[in-house]
PDB file of C-alpha atoms in Angstrom:
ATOM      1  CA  UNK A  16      22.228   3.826   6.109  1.00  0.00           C
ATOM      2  CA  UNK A  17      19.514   5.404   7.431  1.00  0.00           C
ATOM      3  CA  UNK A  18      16.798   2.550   7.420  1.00  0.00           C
ATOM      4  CA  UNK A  19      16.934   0.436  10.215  1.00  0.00           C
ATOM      5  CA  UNK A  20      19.061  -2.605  10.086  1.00  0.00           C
ATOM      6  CA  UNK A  21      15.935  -5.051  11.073  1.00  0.00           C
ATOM      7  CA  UNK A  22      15.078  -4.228   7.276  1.00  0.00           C
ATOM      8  CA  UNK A  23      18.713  -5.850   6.181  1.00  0.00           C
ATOM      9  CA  UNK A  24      18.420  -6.733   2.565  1.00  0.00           C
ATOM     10  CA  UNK A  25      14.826  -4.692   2.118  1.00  0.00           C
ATOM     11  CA  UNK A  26      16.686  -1.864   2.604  1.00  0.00           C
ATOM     12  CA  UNK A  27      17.600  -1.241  -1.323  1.00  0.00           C
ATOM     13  CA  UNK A  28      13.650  -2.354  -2.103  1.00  0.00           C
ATOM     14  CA  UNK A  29      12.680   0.358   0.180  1.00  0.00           C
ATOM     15  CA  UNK A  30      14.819   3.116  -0.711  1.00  0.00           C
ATOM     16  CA  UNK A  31      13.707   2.309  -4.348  1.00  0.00           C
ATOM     17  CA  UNK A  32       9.707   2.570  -3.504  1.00  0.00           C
ATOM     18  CA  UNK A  33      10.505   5.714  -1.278  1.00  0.00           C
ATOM     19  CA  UNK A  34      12.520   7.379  -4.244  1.00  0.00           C
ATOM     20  CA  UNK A  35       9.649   7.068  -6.029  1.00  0.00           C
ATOM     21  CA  UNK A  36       7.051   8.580  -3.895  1.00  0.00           C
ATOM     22  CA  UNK A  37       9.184  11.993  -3.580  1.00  0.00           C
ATOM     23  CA  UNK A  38       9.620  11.952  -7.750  1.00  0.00           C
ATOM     24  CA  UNK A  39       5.650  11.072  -7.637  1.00  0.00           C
ATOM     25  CA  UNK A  40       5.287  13.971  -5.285  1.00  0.00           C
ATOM     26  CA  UNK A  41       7.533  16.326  -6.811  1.00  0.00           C
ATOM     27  CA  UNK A  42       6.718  15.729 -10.293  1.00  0.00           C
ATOM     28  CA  UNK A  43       6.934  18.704 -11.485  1.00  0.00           C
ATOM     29  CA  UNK A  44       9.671  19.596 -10.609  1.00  0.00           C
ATOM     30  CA  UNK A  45      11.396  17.421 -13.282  1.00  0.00           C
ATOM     31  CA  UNK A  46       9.050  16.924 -16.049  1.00  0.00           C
ATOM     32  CA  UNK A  47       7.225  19.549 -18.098  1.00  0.00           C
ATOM     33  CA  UNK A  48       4.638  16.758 -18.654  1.00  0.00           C
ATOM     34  CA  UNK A  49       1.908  16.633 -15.988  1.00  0.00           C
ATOM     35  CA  UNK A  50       1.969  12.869 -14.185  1.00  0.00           C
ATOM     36  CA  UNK A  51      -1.809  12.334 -14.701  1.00  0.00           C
ATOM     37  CA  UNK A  52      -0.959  12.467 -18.336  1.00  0.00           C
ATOM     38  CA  UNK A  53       2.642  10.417 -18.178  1.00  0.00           C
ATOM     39  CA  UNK A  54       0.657   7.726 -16.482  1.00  0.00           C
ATOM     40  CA  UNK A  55      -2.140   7.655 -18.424  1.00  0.00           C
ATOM     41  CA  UNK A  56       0.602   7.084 -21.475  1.00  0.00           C
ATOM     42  CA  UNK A  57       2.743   4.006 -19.268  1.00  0.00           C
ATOM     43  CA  UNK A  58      -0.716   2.259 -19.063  1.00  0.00           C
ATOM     44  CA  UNK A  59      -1.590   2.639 -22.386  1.00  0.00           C
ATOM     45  CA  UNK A  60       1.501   1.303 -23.874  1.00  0.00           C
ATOM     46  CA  UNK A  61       1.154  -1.670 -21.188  1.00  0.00           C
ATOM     47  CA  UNK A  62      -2.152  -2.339 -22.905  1.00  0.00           C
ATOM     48  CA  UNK A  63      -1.106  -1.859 -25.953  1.00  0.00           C
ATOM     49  CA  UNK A  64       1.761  -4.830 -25.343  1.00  0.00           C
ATOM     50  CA  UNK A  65       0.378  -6.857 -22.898  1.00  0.00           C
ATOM     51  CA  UNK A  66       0.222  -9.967 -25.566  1.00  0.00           C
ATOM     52  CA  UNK A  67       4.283  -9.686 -24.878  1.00  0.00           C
ATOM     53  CA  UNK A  68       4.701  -9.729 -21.373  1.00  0.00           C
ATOM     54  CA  UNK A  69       4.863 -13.043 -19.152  1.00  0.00           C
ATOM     55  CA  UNK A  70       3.033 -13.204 -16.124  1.00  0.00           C
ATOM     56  CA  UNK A  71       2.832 -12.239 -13.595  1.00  0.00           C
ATOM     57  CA  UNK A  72       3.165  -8.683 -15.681  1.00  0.00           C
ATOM     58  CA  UNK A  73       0.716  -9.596 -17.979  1.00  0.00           C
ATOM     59  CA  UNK A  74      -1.537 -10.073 -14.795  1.00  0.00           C
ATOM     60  CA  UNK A  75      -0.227  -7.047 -13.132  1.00  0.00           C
ATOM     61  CA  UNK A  76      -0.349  -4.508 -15.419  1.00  0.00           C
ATOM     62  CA  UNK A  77      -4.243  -4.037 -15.883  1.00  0.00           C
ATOM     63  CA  UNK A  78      -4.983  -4.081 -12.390  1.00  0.00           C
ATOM     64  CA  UNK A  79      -1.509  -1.291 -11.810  1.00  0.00           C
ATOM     65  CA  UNK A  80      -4.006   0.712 -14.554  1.00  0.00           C
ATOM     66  CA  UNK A  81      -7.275   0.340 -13.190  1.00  0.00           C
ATOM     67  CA  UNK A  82      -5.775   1.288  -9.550  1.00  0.00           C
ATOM     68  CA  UNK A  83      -4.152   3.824 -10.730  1.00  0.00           C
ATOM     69  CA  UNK A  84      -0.516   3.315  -9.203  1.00  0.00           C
ATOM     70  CA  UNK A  85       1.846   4.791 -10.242  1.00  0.00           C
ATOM     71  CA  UNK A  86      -0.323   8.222  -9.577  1.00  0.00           C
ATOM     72  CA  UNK A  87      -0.891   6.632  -6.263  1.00  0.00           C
ATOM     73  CA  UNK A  88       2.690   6.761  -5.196  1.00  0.00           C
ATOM     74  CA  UNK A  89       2.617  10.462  -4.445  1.00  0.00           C
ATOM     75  CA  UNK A  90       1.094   9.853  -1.161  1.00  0.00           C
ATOM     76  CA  UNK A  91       2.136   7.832   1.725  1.00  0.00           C
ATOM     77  CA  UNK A  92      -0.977   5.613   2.162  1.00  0.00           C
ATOM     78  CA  UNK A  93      -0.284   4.454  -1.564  1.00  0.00           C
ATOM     79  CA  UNK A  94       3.379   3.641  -0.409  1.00  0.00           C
ATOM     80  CA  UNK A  95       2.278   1.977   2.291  1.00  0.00           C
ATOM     81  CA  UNK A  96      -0.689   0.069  -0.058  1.00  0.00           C
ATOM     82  CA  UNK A  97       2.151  -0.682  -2.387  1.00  0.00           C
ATOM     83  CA  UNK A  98       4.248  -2.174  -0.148  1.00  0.00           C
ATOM     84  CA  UNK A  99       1.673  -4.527   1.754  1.00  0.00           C
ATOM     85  CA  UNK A 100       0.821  -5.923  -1.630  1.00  0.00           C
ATOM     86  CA  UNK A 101       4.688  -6.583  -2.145  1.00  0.00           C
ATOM     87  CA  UNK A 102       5.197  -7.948   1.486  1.00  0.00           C
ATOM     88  CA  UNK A 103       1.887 -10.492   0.314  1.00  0.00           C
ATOM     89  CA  UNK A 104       3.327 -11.904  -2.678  1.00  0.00           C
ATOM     90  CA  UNK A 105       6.800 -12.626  -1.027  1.00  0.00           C
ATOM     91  CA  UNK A 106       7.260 -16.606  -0.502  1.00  0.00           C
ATOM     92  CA  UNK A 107       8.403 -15.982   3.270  1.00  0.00           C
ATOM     93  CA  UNK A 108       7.590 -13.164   5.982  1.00  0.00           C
ATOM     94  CA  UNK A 109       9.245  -9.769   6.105  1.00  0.00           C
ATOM     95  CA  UNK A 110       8.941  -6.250   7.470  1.00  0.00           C
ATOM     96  CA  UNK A 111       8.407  -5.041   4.815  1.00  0.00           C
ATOM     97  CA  UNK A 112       4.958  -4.374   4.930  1.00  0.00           C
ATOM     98  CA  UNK A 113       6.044  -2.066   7.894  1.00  0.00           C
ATOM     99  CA  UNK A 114       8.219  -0.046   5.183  1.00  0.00           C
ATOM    100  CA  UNK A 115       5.524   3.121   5.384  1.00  0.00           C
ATOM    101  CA  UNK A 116       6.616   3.342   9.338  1.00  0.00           C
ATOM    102  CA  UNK A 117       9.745   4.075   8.188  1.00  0.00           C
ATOM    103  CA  UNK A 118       9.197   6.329   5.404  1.00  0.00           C
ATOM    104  CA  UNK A 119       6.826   8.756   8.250  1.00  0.00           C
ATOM    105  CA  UNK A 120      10.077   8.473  10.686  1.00  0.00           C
ATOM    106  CA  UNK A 121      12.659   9.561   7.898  1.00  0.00           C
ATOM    107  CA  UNK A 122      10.816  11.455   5.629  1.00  0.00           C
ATOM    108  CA  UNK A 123      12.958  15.027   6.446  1.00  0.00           C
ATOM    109  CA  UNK A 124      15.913  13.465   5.566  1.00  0.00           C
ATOM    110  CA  UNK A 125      14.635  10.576   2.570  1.00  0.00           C
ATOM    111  CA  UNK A 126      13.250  13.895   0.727  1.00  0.00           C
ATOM    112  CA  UNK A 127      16.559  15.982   1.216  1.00  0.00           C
ATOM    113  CA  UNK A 128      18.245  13.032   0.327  1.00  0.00           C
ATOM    114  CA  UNK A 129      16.277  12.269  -2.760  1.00  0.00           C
ATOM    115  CA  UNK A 130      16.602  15.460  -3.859  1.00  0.00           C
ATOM    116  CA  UNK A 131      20.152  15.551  -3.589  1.00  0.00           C
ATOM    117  CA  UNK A 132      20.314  12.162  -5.710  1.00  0.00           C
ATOM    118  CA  UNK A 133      18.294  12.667  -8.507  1.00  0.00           C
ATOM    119  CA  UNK A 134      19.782  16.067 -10.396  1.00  0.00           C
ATOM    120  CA  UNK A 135      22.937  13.554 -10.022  1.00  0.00           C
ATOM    121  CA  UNK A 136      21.322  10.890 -11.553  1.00  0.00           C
ATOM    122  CA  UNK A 137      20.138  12.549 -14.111  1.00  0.00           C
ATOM    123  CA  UNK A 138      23.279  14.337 -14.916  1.00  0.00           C
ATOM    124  CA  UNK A 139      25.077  10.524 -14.863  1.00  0.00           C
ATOM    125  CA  UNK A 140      22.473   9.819 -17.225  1.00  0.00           C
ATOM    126  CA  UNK A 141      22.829  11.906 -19.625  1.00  0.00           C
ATOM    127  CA  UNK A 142      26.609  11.657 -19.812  1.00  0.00           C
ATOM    128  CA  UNK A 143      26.050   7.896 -20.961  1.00  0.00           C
ATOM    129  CA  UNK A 144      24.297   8.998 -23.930  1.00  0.00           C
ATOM    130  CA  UNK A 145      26.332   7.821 -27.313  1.00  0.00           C
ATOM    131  CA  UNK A 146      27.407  11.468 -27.976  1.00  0.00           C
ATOM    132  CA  UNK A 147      28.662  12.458 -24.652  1.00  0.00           C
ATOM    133  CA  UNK A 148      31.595  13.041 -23.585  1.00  0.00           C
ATOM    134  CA  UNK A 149      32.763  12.029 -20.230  1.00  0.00           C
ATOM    135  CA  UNK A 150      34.955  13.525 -17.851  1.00  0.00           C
ATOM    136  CA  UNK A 151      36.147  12.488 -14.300  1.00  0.00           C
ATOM    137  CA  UNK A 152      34.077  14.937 -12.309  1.00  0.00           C
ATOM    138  CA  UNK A 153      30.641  13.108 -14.149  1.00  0.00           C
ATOM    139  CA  UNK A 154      31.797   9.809 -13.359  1.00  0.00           C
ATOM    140  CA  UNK A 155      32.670  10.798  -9.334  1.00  0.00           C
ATOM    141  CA  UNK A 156      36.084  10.163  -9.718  1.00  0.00           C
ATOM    142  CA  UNK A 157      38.408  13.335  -9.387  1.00  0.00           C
TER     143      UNK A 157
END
């Protein structure tokens, strides 16, 4: 992999909160529907449920609104925000606090890399769909 080994099992975690600051950031490139607005709909349907989740979500998800982040992801100060409050809550110490470091020294090859996984993704997606009809090439086996 490309992340430093010091971040051993954080690794996955990271690659996870990185792939979603380049679909923040690229938005529109995959949805017709502005991200202001597809926010503004997650954190309404978290309010309008929040009597079914368990905390901590039920916590969580007014203050995610109120910050605003999901729309904060686009930029690498709200990665690196995001993943300080992560690093806080975990039980034991980690680097993972020092994840935005490593998003600034990769970021070239995370964003070529992201954008070479998601169009796959999305085309694996959609071939699990209950009318689809799979072939070898869309499940990577030839």
């Amino acid at each position: 992999g490309r992340i430093d080994p010091r971040f051993r099992h954080l690794r996955g975690i990271l690659v996870d909160v990185f792939y979603d600051h380049f679909l923040a950031l690229h938005w529109r490139r995959y949805s017709p529907e502005p991200l202001d607005a597809f926010t503004a709909r997650v954190y309404r349907a978290l309010a309008e449920h929040q009597h079914l989740f368990e905390p901590p979500l039920s916590w969580v998800a007014p203050r995610m609104a109120a910050q605003d982040w999901l729309g904060s992801y686009a930029s690498v100060e709200g990665i690196e925000e995001l993943l300080a409050r992560m690093a806080g809550r975990l039980s034991r110490p980690t680097p993972l606090a020092e994840g935005g470091a490593e998003l600034r020294r990769l970021y070239p090859r995370l964003e070529a890399d992201f954008a070479e996984f998601l169009p796959r993704a999305c085309r694996y997606a959609a071939g699990l769909g209950p009318t689809a009809t799979r072939t070898p090439a869309d499940s990577g086996h030839t």
